[in-house]
CSV table of C-alpha atoms in Angstrom, one decimal:
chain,number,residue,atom,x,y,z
B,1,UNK,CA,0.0,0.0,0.0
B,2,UNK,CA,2.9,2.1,1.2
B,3,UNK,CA,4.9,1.9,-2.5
B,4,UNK,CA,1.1,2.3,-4.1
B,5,UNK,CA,0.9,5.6,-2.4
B,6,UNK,CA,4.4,6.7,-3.3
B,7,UNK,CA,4.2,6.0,-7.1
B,8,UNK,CA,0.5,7.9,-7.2
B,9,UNK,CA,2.2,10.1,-5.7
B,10,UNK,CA,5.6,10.5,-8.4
B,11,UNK,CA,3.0,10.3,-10.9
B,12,UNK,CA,1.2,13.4,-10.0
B,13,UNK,CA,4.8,14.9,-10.0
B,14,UNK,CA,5.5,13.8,-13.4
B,15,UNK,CA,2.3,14.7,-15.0
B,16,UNK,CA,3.0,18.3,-12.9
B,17,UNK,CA,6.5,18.7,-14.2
B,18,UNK,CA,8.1,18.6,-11.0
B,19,UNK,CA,12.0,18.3,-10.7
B,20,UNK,CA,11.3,16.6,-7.4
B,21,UNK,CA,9.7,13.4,-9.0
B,22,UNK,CA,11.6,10.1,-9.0
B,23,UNK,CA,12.8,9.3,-12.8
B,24,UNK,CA,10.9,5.9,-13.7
B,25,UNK,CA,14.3,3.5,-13.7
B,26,UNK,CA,15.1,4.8,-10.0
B,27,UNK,CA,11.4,3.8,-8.7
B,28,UNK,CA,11.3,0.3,-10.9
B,29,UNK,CA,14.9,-0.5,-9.1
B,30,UNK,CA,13.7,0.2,-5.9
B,31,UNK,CA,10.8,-1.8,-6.5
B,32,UNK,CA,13.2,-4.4,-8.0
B,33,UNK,CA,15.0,-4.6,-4.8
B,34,UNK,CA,11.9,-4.7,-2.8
B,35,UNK,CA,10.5,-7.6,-4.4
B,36,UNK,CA,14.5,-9.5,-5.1
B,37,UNK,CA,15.6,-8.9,-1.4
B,38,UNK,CA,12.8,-8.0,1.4
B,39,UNK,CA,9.8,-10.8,0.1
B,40,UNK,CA,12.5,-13.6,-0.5
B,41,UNK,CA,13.9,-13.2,3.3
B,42,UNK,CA,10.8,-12.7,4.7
B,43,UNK,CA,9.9,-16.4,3.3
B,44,UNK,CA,13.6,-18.1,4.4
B,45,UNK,CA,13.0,-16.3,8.3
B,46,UNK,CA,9.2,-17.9,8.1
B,47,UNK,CA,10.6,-21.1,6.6
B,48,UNK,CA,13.2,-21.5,9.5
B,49,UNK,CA,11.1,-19.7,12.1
B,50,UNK,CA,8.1,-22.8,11.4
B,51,UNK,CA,11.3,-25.3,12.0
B,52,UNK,CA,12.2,-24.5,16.0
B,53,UNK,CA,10.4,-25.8,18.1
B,54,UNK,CA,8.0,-23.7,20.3
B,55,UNK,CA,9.1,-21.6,23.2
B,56,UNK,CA,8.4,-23.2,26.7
B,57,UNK,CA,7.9,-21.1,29.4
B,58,UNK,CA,10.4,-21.0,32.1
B,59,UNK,CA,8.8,-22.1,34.7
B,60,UNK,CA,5.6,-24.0,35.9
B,61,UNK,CA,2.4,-22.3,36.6
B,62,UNK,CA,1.1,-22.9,40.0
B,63,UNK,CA,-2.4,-24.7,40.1
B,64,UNK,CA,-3.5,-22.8,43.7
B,65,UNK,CA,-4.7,-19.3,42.7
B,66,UNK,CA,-3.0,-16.4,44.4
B,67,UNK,CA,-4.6,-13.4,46.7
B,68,UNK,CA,-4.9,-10.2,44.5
B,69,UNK,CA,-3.3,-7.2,46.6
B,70,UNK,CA,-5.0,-4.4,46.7
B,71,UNK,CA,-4.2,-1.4,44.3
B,72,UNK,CA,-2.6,1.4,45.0
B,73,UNK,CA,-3.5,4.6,44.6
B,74,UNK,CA,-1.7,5.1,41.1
B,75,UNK,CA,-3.4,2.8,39.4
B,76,UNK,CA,-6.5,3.3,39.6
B,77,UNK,CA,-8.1,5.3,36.8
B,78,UNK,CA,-8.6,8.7,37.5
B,79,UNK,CA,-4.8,9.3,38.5
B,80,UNK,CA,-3.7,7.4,35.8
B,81,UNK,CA,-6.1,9.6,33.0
B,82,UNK,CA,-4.2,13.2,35.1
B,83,UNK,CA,-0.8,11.8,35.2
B,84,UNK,CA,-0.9,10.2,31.6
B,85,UNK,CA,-2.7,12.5,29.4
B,86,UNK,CA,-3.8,16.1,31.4
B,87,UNK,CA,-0.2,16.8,32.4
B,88,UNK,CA,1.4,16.2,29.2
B,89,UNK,CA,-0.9,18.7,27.7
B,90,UNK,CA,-1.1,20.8,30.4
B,91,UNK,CA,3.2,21.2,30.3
B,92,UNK,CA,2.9,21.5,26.2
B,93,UNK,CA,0.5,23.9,26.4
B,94,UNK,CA,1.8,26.5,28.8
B,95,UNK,CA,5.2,26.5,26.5
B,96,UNK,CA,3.2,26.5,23.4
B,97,UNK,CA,1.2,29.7,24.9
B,98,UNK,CA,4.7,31.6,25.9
B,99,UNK,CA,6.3,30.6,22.7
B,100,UNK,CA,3.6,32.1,20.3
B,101,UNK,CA,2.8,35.0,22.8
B,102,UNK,CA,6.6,36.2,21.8
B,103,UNK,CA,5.9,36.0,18.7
């Protein structure tokens, strides 16, 4: 999809003129090497990744269920929605206002 968008794109630029379009050989090699070096490696690593064995987990899982602790105070919601995302936007906002009030 990505190289899709990126030709549409070059050929708007070529149809426009545009000195910053990507002559036709350049995105055909590119493609070239796309197809030649990135798909064939992606099928060796599945090929040899499908030939190990599964990971084990360390350790063995305890049949007896464990107490849940109680939770803090930080991780319950509301402190976690302040901290995470009214902070943040509260700090980038106060520079944001003094930057473009210099201006």
């Amino acid at each position: 999809i990505v190289f899709a968008d990126f030709f549409i794109m070059n050929l708007i630029l070529w149809v426009k003129g545009s000195s910053a379009a990507i002559p036709f050989g350049t995105l055909v090699a590119i493609l070239a090497m796309w197809f030649g070096i990135s798909v064939p490696l992606t099928f060796v690593g599945a090929y040899f990744g499908f030939k190990e064995k599964p990971i084990e987990h360390p350790v063995r899982t305890n049949q007896i269920p464990r107490q849940i602790p109680e939770q803090s105070f930080f991780t319950k919601p509301l402190p976690g929605i302040i901290m995470g995302g009214i902070l943040p936007f509260g700090c980038i906002f106060i520079q944001l206002f003094f930057i473009l009030n210099s201006i």
